[in-house]
């Protein structure tokens, strides 16, 4: 198993490079880059606007009114007609676009090797600091949602498989269908209206991860306050995520129940509980474990975007969305690198977990 883990870790390097290269080329080809964003701000607010352009933590005030060319001119950037070419060149230098494409890409990778993710174009802060600030929100949402989803879905799926066709199976299937039909963000709005001072009850806060006086609270009070703020967003995300996993668990168990080894075990007089948990569980859970890395990453980074907006939670999902909207390339690529690396590691963790559930699996004999 050790050799397999080493091979997979080495395979992460070219995979990560390919992911970064493809996304780098796509983003560079897309219109509306940071230079165009700055030009749009200048031309949209008038000729005398003073704009702060940031690079490497240093600010520089540029008087746009003094940079307008008298006779106009053409430019490769949309909306730049009439602006002084020297001003455009100054903007390109500020954002690093005065260098060739390949030089920018390899320079970025070189910095990433030293864990230097640069600074945000528009927030005048290091990317790593922004990620650290947003991480507690996303980790809290992803961790507790994933834990609840698996704690609910796996036992429920097993019981549904054991009672297939019963009244319990039918009524829980109705609940699952409703959970699948209602998006988590709509359920989040419903929870806010009912329990957060909307039209009915005022039991939970409207947003935020902790209260303003959290630092002054005792440790038991801090823990209670933390879960008090997480109750509604985690509930909304759990409702939207448990349905698929429940049905996956049930169908996996039903498939294994009909296998010959189960029939043989029952014919030998083994107890039904021992058959299900001692024989079926190990095989049926493999497909559930296979989907864990993707489910965790999806909940942690992508599934929480609208929840963060609705509950006023400033996490990584919102950070990535705003960076893509503003074309804040350092934040975009820094978070992409982090997310991709974490996703690849989680896939490896899923494979290692296979062997814990079923020791018969031996990746040493498999090709990477």
mmCIF file of C-alpha atoms in Angstrom:
data_model
loop_
_atom_site.group_PDB
_atom_site.id
_atom_site.type_symbol
_atom_site.label_atom_id
_atom_site.label_comp_id
_atom_site.label_asym_id
_atom_site.label_seq_id
_atom_site.Cartn_x
_atom_site.Cartn_y
_atom_site.Cartn_z
ATOM 1 C CA UNK A 1 0.000 0.000 0.000
ATOM 2 C CA UNK A 2 2.889 2.350 0.720
ATOM 3 C CA UNK A 3 4.214 2.148 -2.837
ATOM 4 C CA UNK A 4 0.744 2.855 -4.221
ATOM 5 C CA UNK A 5 0.373 5.952 -2.025
ATOM 6 C CA UNK A 6 3.778 7.226 -3.170
ATOM 7 C CA UNK A 7 2.838 6.716 -6.842
ATOM 8 C CA UNK A 8 -0.436 8.533 -6.358
ATOM 9 C CA UNK A 9 1.293 11.417 -4.592
ATOM 10 C CA UNK A 10 3.745 11.721 -7.474
ATOM 11 C CA UNK A 11 0.858 11.611 -9.950
ATOM 12 C CA UNK A 12 -0.714 14.602 -8.191
ATOM 13 C CA UNK A 13 2.069 16.865 -9.508
ATOM 14 C CA UNK A 14 1.430 16.524 -13.292
ATOM 15 C CA UNK A 15 -2.331 16.401 -12.697
ATOM 16 C CA UNK A 16 -2.224 19.648 -10.765
ATOM 17 C CA UNK A 17 -0.027 21.267 -13.413
ATOM 18 C CA UNK A 18 -2.454 20.274 -16.161
ATOM 19 C CA UNK A 19 -5.423 21.634 -14.205
ATOM 20 C CA UNK A 20 -3.682 24.945 -13.630
ATOM 21 C CA UNK A 21 -2.538 25.195 -17.272
ATOM 22 C CA UNK A 22 -5.973 24.560 -18.766
ATOM 23 C CA UNK A 23 -7.696 26.997 -16.428
ATOM 24 C CA UNK A 24 -4.954 29.599 -16.932
ATOM 25 C CA UNK A 25 -5.388 29.504 -20.715
ATOM 26 C CA UNK A 26 -9.179 29.606 -20.500
ATOM 27 C CA UNK A 27 -9.192 32.547 -18.090
ATOM 28 C CA UNK A 28 -6.641 34.488 -20.127
ATOM 29 C CA UNK A 29 -8.737 34.051 -23.279
ATOM 30 C CA UNK A 30 -11.933 35.224 -21.572
ATOM 31 C CA UNK A 31 -12.828 38.922 -22.006
ATOM 32 C CA UNK A 32 -13.165 41.331 -19.136
ATOM 33 C CA UNK A 33 -9.772 40.919 -17.490
ATOM 34 C CA UNK A 34 -8.491 43.134 -14.657
ATOM 35 C CA UNK A 35 -7.176 45.784 -17.069
ATOM 36 C CA UNK A 36 -10.563 46.031 -18.753
ATOM 37 C CA UNK A 37 -12.234 46.092 -15.349
ATOM 38 C CA UNK A 38 -10.111 49.070 -14.342
ATOM 39 C CA UNK A 39 -10.733 50.829 -17.641
ATOM 40 C CA UNK A 40 -14.469 50.312 -17.229
ATOM 41 C CA UNK A 41 -14.313 51.861 -13.762
ATOM 42 C CA UNK A 42 -12.388 54.837 -15.103
ATOM 43 C CA UNK A 43 -14.537 55.541 -18.126
ATOM 44 C CA UNK A 44 -17.749 54.846 -16.267
ATOM 45 C CA UNK A 45 -17.052 57.350 -13.456
ATOM 46 C CA UNK A 46 -15.672 60.257 -15.429
ATOM 47 C CA UNK A 47 -12.343 61.595 -16.588
ATOM 48 C CA UNK A 48 -11.221 63.134 -13.308
ATOM 49 C CA UNK A 49 -11.541 60.013 -11.148
ATOM 50 C CA UNK A 50 -8.651 58.979 -8.946
ATOM 51 C CA UNK A 51 -8.201 55.228 -8.942
ATOM 52 C CA UNK A 52 -6.051 53.106 -6.690
ATOM 53 C CA UNK A 53 -4.279 50.269 -8.503
ATOM 54 C CA UNK A 54 -2.606 47.713 -6.299
ATOM 55 C CA UNK A 55 0.306 45.386 -6.901
ATOM 56 C CA UNK A 56 2.513 43.687 -4.309
ATOM 57 C CA UNK A 57 0.770 45.503 -1.462
ATOM 58 C CA UNK A 58 1.724 48.959 -2.737
ATOM 59 C CA UNK A 59 -0.934 51.470 -3.845
ATOM 60 C CA UNK A 60 -0.546 53.959 -6.655
ATOM 61 C CA UNK A 61 -2.903 56.875 -7.336
ATOM 62 C CA UNK A 62 -3.516 57.465 -11.007
ATOM 63 C CA UNK A 63 -5.247 60.612 -12.234
ATOM 64 C CA UNK A 64 -7.327 59.382 -15.155
ATOM 65 C CA UNK A 65 -8.118 62.860 -16.372
ATOM 66 C CA UNK A 66 -4.464 63.512 -17.150
ATOM 67 C CA UNK A 67 -4.135 60.259 -19.088
ATOM 68 C CA UNK A 68 -6.709 60.826 -21.829
ATOM 69 C CA UNK A 69 -5.163 61.131 -25.250
ATOM 70 C CA UNK A 70 -6.090 64.260 -27.144
ATOM 71 C CA UNK A 71 -6.619 62.577 -30.478
ATOM 72 C CA UNK A 72 -8.093 59.219 -29.286
ATOM 73 C CA UNK A 73 -6.662 55.983 -30.635
ATOM 74 C CA UNK A 74 -7.207 52.244 -30.768
ATOM 75 C CA UNK A 75 -6.468 49.622 -28.159
ATOM 76 C CA UNK A 76 -6.728 45.859 -27.722
ATOM 77 C CA UNK A 77 -8.875 46.455 -24.636
ATOM 78 C CA UNK A 78 -12.563 47.202 -24.908
ATOM 79 C CA UNK A 79 -13.499 50.707 -23.808
ATOM 80 C CA UNK A 80 -9.895 51.935 -23.951
ATOM 81 C CA UNK A 81 -10.353 54.144 -27.011
ATOM 82 C CA UNK A 82 -9.245 57.669 -26.223
ATOM 83 C CA UNK A 83 -7.004 56.718 -23.310
ATOM 84 C CA UNK A 84 -3.307 57.457 -23.413
ATOM 85 C CA UNK A 85 -1.308 54.334 -24.487
ATOM 86 C CA UNK A 86 1.178 55.099 -21.713
ATOM 87 C CA UNK A 87 -1.644 54.898 -19.214
ATOM 88 C CA UNK A 88 -2.712 51.513 -20.644
ATOM 89 C CA UNK A 89 0.873 50.288 -20.454
ATOM 90 C CA UNK A 90 1.067 51.460 -16.858
ATOM 91 C CA UNK A 91 -2.065 49.472 -16.034
ATOM 92 C CA UNK A 92 -0.635 46.369 -17.729
ATOM 93 C CA UNK A 93 2.522 46.690 -15.676
ATOM 94 C CA UNK A 94 0.538 47.061 -12.455
ATOM 95 C CA UNK A 95 -1.340 43.822 -13.161
ATOM 96 C CA UNK A 96 1.641 41.965 -14.625
ATOM 97 C CA UNK A 97 0.282 41.867 -18.177
ATOM 98 C CA UNK A 98 3.423 43.437 -19.613
ATOM 99 C CA UNK A 99 5.023 39.950 -19.550
ATOM 100 C CA UNK A 100 4.464 37.135 -22.073
ATOM 101 C CA UNK A 101 1.814 34.525 -21.323
ATOM 102 C CA UNK A 102 4.233 31.670 -20.642
ATOM 103 C CA UNK A 103 6.389 33.826 -18.399
ATOM 104 C CA UNK A 104 3.395 34.744 -16.264
ATOM 105 C CA UNK A 105 2.300 31.113 -15.969
ATOM 106 C CA UNK A 106 5.668 29.696 -14.965
ATOM 107 C CA UNK A 107 6.292 32.648 -12.656
ATOM 108 C CA UNK A 108 3.008 31.882 -10.925
ATOM 109 C CA UNK A 109 3.940 28.207 -10.510
ATOM 110 C CA UNK A 110 7.355 29.146 -9.157
ATOM 111 C CA UNK A 111 5.725 31.308 -6.519
ATOM 112 C CA UNK A 112 3.253 28.553 -5.660
ATOM 113 C CA UNK A 113 6.103 26.157 -4.934
ATOM 114 C CA UNK A 114 7.164 28.575 -2.200
ATOM 115 C CA UNK A 115 3.516 28.936 -1.068
ATOM 116 C CA UNK A 116 3.471 32.504 -2.341
ATOM 117 C CA UNK A 117 0.027 33.027 -3.891
ATOM 118 C CA UNK A 118 0.470 36.730 -4.508
ATOM 119 C CA UNK A 119 -1.834 39.561 -3.545
ATOM 120 C CA UNK A 120 -5.362 40.388 -4.559
ATOM 121 C CA UNK A 121 -5.654 42.962 -7.334
ATOM 122 C CA UNK A 122 -8.542 44.780 -5.692
ATOM 123 C CA UNK A 123 -8.399 44.010 -1.951
ATOM 124 C CA UNK A 124 -4.761 44.911 -1.264
ATOM 125 C CA UNK A 125 -4.271 41.741 0.811
ATOM 126 C CA UNK A 126 -2.328 38.537 0.360
ATOM 127 C CA UNK A 127 -4.324 35.657 -1.090
ATOM 128 C CA UNK A 128 -3.194 33.309 1.667
ATOM 129 C CA UNK A 129 -4.518 35.746 4.285
ATOM 130 C CA UNK A 130 -7.869 35.984 2.505
ATOM 131 C CA UNK A 131 -8.140 32.188 2.369
ATOM 132 C CA UNK A 132 -7.255 31.898 6.062
ATOM 133 C CA UNK A 133 -9.942 34.419 6.964
ATOM 134 C CA UNK A 134 -12.641 32.639 4.919
ATOM 135 C CA UNK A 135 -11.592 29.082 5.762
ATOM 136 C CA UNK A 136 -13.381 28.736 9.139
ATOM 137 C CA UNK A 137 -16.763 29.416 7.531
ATOM 138 C CA UNK A 138 -16.359 26.922 4.684
ATOM 139 C CA UNK A 139 -14.787 24.242 6.855
ATOM 140 C CA UNK A 140 -17.572 24.619 9.410
ATOM 141 C CA UNK A 141 -20.295 24.295 6.777
ATOM 142 C CA UNK A 142 -18.595 21.453 4.901
ATOM 143 C CA UNK A 143 -17.499 19.432 7.919
ATOM 144 C CA UNK A 144 -20.756 19.443 9.864
ATOM 145 C CA UNK A 145 -22.927 19.074 6.768
ATOM 146 C CA UNK A 146 -20.929 16.086 5.526
ATOM 147 C CA UNK A 147 -20.980 14.514 8.991
ATOM 148 C CA UNK A 148 -24.744 14.912 9.331
ATOM 149 C CA UNK A 149 -25.431 13.745 5.778
ATOM 150 C CA UNK A 150 -23.509 10.516 6.315
ATOM 151 C CA UNK A 151 -24.872 9.930 9.818
ATOM 152 C CA UNK A 152 -28.426 10.235 8.470
ATOM 153 C CA UNK A 153 -28.093 8.712 5.002
ATOM 154 C CA UNK A 154 -26.186 5.505 5.714
ATOM 155 C CA UNK A 155 -28.395 4.179 8.569
ATOM 156 C CA UNK A 156 -31.539 5.315 6.736
ATOM 157 C CA UNK A 157 -30.417 3.663 3.503
ATOM 158 C CA UNK A 158 -29.620 0.398 5.306
ATOM 159 C CA UNK A 159 -33.010 0.316 7.053
ATOM 160 C CA UNK A 160 -34.813 1.120 3.797
ATOM 161 C CA UNK A 161 -33.007 -1.760 2.096
ATOM 162 C CA UNK A 162 -33.887 -4.172 4.889
ATOM 163 C CA UNK A 163 -37.533 -3.015 4.800
ATOM 164 C CA UNK A 164 -37.817 -2.614 1.060
ATOM 165 C CA UNK A 165 -41.447 -2.175 0.010
ATOM 166 C CA UNK A 166 -42.757 -1.575 3.532
ATOM 167 C CA UNK A 167 -44.723 1.453 4.699
ATOM 168 C CA UNK A 168 -41.547 2.862 6.269
ATOM 169 C CA UNK A 169 -39.760 2.608 2.919
ATOM 170 C CA UNK A 170 -42.611 4.355 1.093
ATOM 171 C CA UNK A 171 -42.982 7.263 3.505
ATOM 172 C CA UNK A 172 -39.253 7.889 3.783
ATOM 173 C CA UNK A 173 -39.064 7.832 -0.008
ATOM 174 C CA UNK A 174 -41.665 10.611 -0.065
ATOM 175 C CA UNK A 175 -39.493 12.668 2.291
ATOM 176 C CA UNK A 176 -36.446 11.978 0.100
ATOM 177 C CA UNK A 177 -38.310 13.075 -3.040
ATOM 178 C CA UNK A 178 -39.310 16.325 -1.338
ATOM 179 C CA UNK A 179 -35.717 16.862 -0.199
ATOM 180 C CA UNK A 180 -34.492 16.304 -3.748
ATOM 181 C CA UNK A 181 -37.114 18.582 -5.309
ATOM 182 C CA UNK A 182 -36.478 21.585 -3.039
ATOM 183 C CA UNK A 183 -33.092 23.285 -3.618
ATOM 184 C CA UNK A 184 -31.121 23.897 -0.450
ATOM 185 C CA UNK A 185 -31.087 27.670 -0.970
ATOM 186 C CA UNK A 186 -34.906 27.804 -1.117
ATOM 187 C CA UNK A 187 -35.088 25.749 2.037
ATOM 188 C CA UNK A 188 -32.591 28.181 3.579
ATOM 189 C CA UNK A 189 -34.875 31.118 2.774
ATOM 190 C CA UNK A 190 -37.791 29.199 4.304
ATOM 191 C CA UNK A 191 -35.803 28.566 7.504
ATOM 192 C CA UNK A 192 -34.879 32.247 7.739
ATOM 193 C CA UNK A 193 -38.497 33.341 7.379
ATOM 194 C CA UNK A 194 -39.728 30.888 10.000
ATOM 195 C CA UNK A 195 -36.953 30.844 12.621
ATOM 196 C CA UNK A 196 -34.924 34.066 12.213
ATOM 197 C CA UNK A 197 -37.294 36.878 13.013
ATOM 198 C CA UNK A 198 -39.212 36.823 9.755
ATOM 199 C CA UNK A 199 -42.957 36.369 10.012
ATOM 200 C CA UNK A 200 -42.971 33.869 12.872
ATOM 201 C CA UNK A 201 -40.195 32.932 15.305
ATOM 202 C CA UNK A 202 -36.952 34.633 16.306
ATOM 203 C CA UNK A 203 -34.916 31.695 17.542
ATOM 204 C CA UNK A 204 -31.740 31.945 15.447
ATOM 205 C CA UNK A 205 -29.490 34.784 14.215
ATOM 206 C CA UNK A 206 -29.825 36.136 10.683
ATOM 207 C CA UNK A 207 -26.208 35.526 9.762
ATOM 208 C CA UNK A 208 -22.578 35.358 10.730
ATOM 209 C CA UNK A 209 -20.542 32.502 12.169
ATOM 210 C CA UNK A 210 -20.375 33.909 15.711
ATOM 211 C CA UNK A 211 -21.844 36.745 17.739
ATOM 212 C CA UNK A 212 -20.104 40.100 18.111
ATOM 213 C CA UNK A 213 -19.263 39.406 21.759
ATOM 214 C CA UNK A 214 -17.955 35.890 21.027
ATOM 215 C CA UNK A 215 -14.455 36.706 22.308
ATOM 216 C CA UNK A 216 -15.840 37.717 25.683
ATOM 217 C CA UNK A 217 -17.814 34.482 26.158
ATOM 218 C CA UNK A 218 -16.697 31.467 28.175
ATOM 219 C CA UNK A 219 -15.686 28.322 26.281
ATOM 220 C CA UNK A 220 -19.023 26.515 26.799
ATOM 221 C CA UNK A 221 -20.838 29.676 25.708
ATOM 222 C CA UNK A 222 -18.555 30.013 22.667
ATOM 223 C CA UNK A 223 -19.338 26.465 21.551
ATOM 224 C CA UNK A 224 -23.055 27.004 22.052
ATOM 225 C CA UNK A 225 -22.938 30.304 20.165
ATOM 226 C CA UNK A 226 -20.995 28.681 17.306
ATOM 227 C CA UNK A 227 -23.549 25.911 16.785
ATOM 228 C CA UNK A 228 -26.405 28.380 17.309
ATOM 229 C CA UNK A 229 -25.223 30.303 14.241
ATOM 230 C CA UNK A 230 -24.581 27.127 12.223
ATOM 231 C CA UNK A 231 -27.906 25.448 12.962
ATOM 232 C CA UNK A 232 -29.950 26.877 10.076
ATOM 233 C CA UNK A 233 -27.322 26.885 7.277
ATOM 234 C CA UNK A 234 -26.148 23.351 8.093
ATOM 235 C CA UNK A 235 -29.762 22.161 8.258
ATOM 236 C CA UNK A 236 -30.489 23.680 4.854
ATOM 237 C CA UNK A 237 -27.424 22.058 3.284
ATOM 238 C CA UNK A 238 -28.131 18.703 4.939
ATOM 239 C CA UNK A 239 -31.691 18.590 3.603
ATOM 240 C CA UNK A 240 -30.373 19.169 0.110
ATOM 241 C CA UNK A 241 -27.616 16.572 0.367
ATOM 242 C CA UNK A 242 -28.889 13.519 2.226
ATOM 243 C CA UNK A 243 -31.404 12.293 -0.384
ATOM 244 C CA UNK A 244 -28.940 11.139 -3.045
ATOM 245 C CA UNK A 245 -26.668 9.371 -0.579
ATOM 246 C CA UNK A 246 -29.610 7.629 1.085
ATOM 247 C CA UNK A 247 -30.834 6.149 -2.193
ATOM 248 C CA UNK A 248 -27.278 5.236 -3.181
ATOM 249 C CA UNK A 249 -26.838 3.347 0.090
ATOM 250 C CA UNK A 250 -30.187 1.586 -0.242
ATOM 251 C CA UNK A 251 -29.614 0.499 -3.852
ATOM 252 C CA UNK A 252 -26.100 -0.670 -3.036
ATOM 253 C CA UNK A 253 -27.409 -2.829 -0.172
ATOM 254 C CA UNK A 254 -30.254 -4.210 -2.306
ATOM 255 C CA UNK A 255 -27.761 -5.205 -4.966
ATOM 256 C CA UNK A 256 -25.612 -7.046 -2.438
ATOM 257 C CA UNK A 257 -28.582 -8.691 -0.687
ATOM 258 C CA UNK A 258 -29.425 -10.522 -3.900
ATOM 259 C CA UNK A 259 -25.903 -11.914 -4.292
ATOM 260 C CA UNK A 260 -25.223 -15.632 -3.909
ATOM 261 C CA UNK A 261 -22.986 -15.266 -0.855
ATOM 262 C CA UNK A 262 -25.862 -13.673 1.085
ATOM 263 C CA UNK A 263 -28.202 -16.514 0.159
ATOM 264 C CA UNK A 264 -25.547 -19.003 1.270
ATOM 265 C CA UNK A 265 -25.023 -17.193 4.588
ATOM 266 C CA UNK A 266 -28.732 -17.238 5.305
ATOM 267 C CA UNK A 267 -28.938 -20.920 4.367
ATOM 268 C CA UNK A 268 -26.288 -21.646 6.995
ATOM 269 C CA UNK A 269 -28.594 -20.184 9.616
ATOM 270 C CA UNK A 270 -26.723 -16.930 10.291
ATOM 271 C CA UNK A 271 -28.635 -14.196 12.058
ATOM 272 C CA UNK A 272 -30.030 -11.509 9.709
ATOM 273 C CA UNK A 273 -28.228 -8.750 11.592
ATOM 274 C CA UNK A 274 -24.930 -10.616 11.250
ATOM 275 C CA UNK A 275 -25.559 -11.195 7.554
ATOM 276 C CA UNK A 276 -26.288 -7.515 6.927
ATOM 277 C CA UNK A 277 -23.582 -5.957 9.056
ATOM 278 C CA UNK A 278 -20.951 -8.671 8.857
ATOM 279 C CA UNK A 279 -21.143 -9.534 5.154
ATOM 280 C CA UNK A 280 -23.295 -7.129 3.156
ATOM 281 C CA UNK A 281 -22.117 -3.902 4.801
ATOM 282 C CA UNK A 282 -18.487 -4.287 3.815
ATOM 283 C CA UNK A 283 -19.276 -4.772 0.118
ATOM 284 C CA UNK A 284 -22.185 -2.356 -0.118
ATOM 285 C CA UNK A 285 -20.258 0.529 1.451
ATOM 286 C CA UNK A 286 -17.567 0.534 -1.206
ATOM 287 C CA UNK A 287 -19.666 2.523 -3.672
ATOM 288 C CA UNK A 288 -20.648 4.957 -0.911
ATOM 289 C CA UNK A 289 -17.019 5.533 0.006
ATOM 290 C CA UNK A 290 -16.179 6.060 -3.657
ATOM 291 C CA UNK A 291 -18.399 9.133 -3.717
ATOM 292 C CA UNK A 292 -17.138 10.621 -0.454
ATOM 293 C CA UNK A 293 -14.284 12.807 -1.815
ATOM 294 C CA UNK A 294 -16.464 14.393 -4.495
ATOM 295 C CA UNK A 295 -19.315 14.889 -2.026
ATOM 296 C CA UNK A 296 -17.045 16.504 0.558
ATOM 297 C CA UNK A 297 -15.392 18.857 -1.923
ATOM 298 C CA UNK A 298 -18.745 19.736 -3.441
ATOM 299 C CA UNK A 299 -20.276 20.574 -0.084
ATOM 300 C CA UNK A 300 -17.176 22.370 1.161
ATOM 301 C CA UNK A 301 -16.579 24.712 -1.752
ATOM 302 C CA UNK A 302 -19.319 24.752 -4.370
ATOM 303 C CA UNK A 303 -22.519 23.749 -2.624
ATOM 304 C CA UNK A 304 -22.260 26.453 0.038
ATOM 305 C CA UNK A 305 -22.099 29.537 -2.215
ATOM 306 C CA UNK A 306 -25.783 30.493 -2.098
ATOM 307 C CA UNK A 307 -26.003 29.432 1.550
ATOM 308 C CA UNK A 308 -23.152 31.799 2.380
ATOM 309 C CA UNK A 309 -24.931 34.638 0.597
ATOM 310 C CA UNK A 310 -28.319 33.959 2.228
ATOM 311 C CA UNK A 311 -26.939 33.621 5.753
ATOM 312 C CA UNK A 312 -24.336 36.372 5.357
ATOM 313 C CA UNK A 313 -21.427 33.959 5.822
ATOM 314 C CA UNK A 314 -18.163 35.178 4.314
ATOM 315 C CA UNK A 315 -16.556 31.899 3.195
ATOM 316 C CA UNK A 316 -14.437 30.497 0.389
ATOM 317 C CA UNK A 317 -17.382 29.980 -1.942
ATOM 318 C CA UNK A 318 -18.258 33.662 -1.841
ATOM 319 C CA UNK A 319 -14.588 34.621 -2.113
ATOM 320 C CA UNK A 320 -14.144 32.553 -5.281
ATOM 321 C CA UNK A 321 -17.347 33.878 -6.822
ATOM 322 C CA UNK A 322 -16.392 37.497 -6.219
ATOM 323 C CA UNK A 323 -12.871 36.878 -7.537
ATOM 324 C CA UNK A 324 -14.252 35.363 -10.763
ATOM 325 C CA UNK A 325 -16.735 38.208 -11.145
ATOM 326 C CA UNK A 326 -14.060 40.885 -10.663
ATOM 327 C CA UNK A 327 -11.365 38.928 -12.570
ATOM 328 C CA UNK A 328 -9.134 38.977 -9.501
ATOM 329 C CA UNK A 329 -6.631 36.513 -10.983
ATOM 330 C CA UNK A 330 -4.378 35.972 -7.934
ATOM 331 C CA UNK A 331 -7.390 35.002 -5.816
ATOM 332 C CA UNK A 332 -8.899 32.909 -8.627
ATOM 333 C CA UNK A 333 -5.783 30.847 -9.275
ATOM 334 C CA UNK A 334 -4.731 30.695 -5.638
ATOM 335 C CA UNK A 335 -8.064 29.232 -4.563
ATOM 336 C CA UNK A 336 -8.145 26.970 -7.643
ATOM 337 C CA UNK A 337 -4.729 25.578 -6.718
ATOM 338 C CA UNK A 338 -5.809 24.967 -3.139
ATOM 339 C CA UNK A 339 -9.151 23.396 -4.098
ATOM 340 C CA UNK A 340 -7.592 21.159 -6.753
ATOM 341 C CA UNK A 341 -4.823 19.977 -4.454
ATOM 342 C CA UNK A 342 -7.307 19.218 -1.694
ATOM 343 C CA UNK A 343 -9.573 17.376 -4.137
ATOM 344 C CA UNK A 344 -6.729 15.186 -5.388
ATOM 345 C CA UNK A 345 -5.662 14.380 -1.846
ATOM 346 C CA UNK A 346 -9.242 13.527 -0.898
ATOM 347 C CA UNK A 347 -9.430 11.086 -3.812
ATOM 348 C CA UNK A 348 -6.332 9.367 -2.458
ATOM 349 C CA UNK A 349 -7.883 9.300 1.018
ATOM 350 C CA UNK A 350 -10.950 7.630 -0.493
ATOM 351 C CA UNK A 351 -8.809 4.898 -2.049
ATOM 352 C CA UNK A 352 -6.990 4.287 1.221
ATOM 353 C CA UNK A 353 -10.345 4.065 3.010
ATOM 354 C CA UNK A 354 -11.306 1.255 0.613
ATOM 355 C CA UNK A 355 -8.690 -0.969 2.188
ATOM 356 C CA UNK A 356 -9.941 -0.138 5.687
ATOM 357 C CA UNK A 357 -13.476 -1.194 4.788
ATOM 358 C CA UNK A 358 -12.461 -4.227 2.737
ATOM 359 C CA UNK A 359 -8.901 -5.538 3.316
ATOM 360 C CA UNK A 360 -9.300 -7.797 0.262
ATOM 361 C CA UNK A 361 -8.679 -4.769 -1.951
ATOM 362 C CA UNK A 362 -4.996 -4.519 -2.785
ATOM 363 C CA UNK A 363 -3.994 -1.463 -4.807
ATOM 364 C CA UNK A 364 -0.429 -2.736 -5.037
ATOM 365 C CA UNK A 365 -1.611 -5.110 -7.739
ATOM 366 C CA UNK A 366 -3.473 -2.418 -9.644
ATOM 367 C CA UNK A 367 -2.204 0.065 -12.141
ATOM 368 C CA UNK A 368 -2.255 3.686 -11.054
#
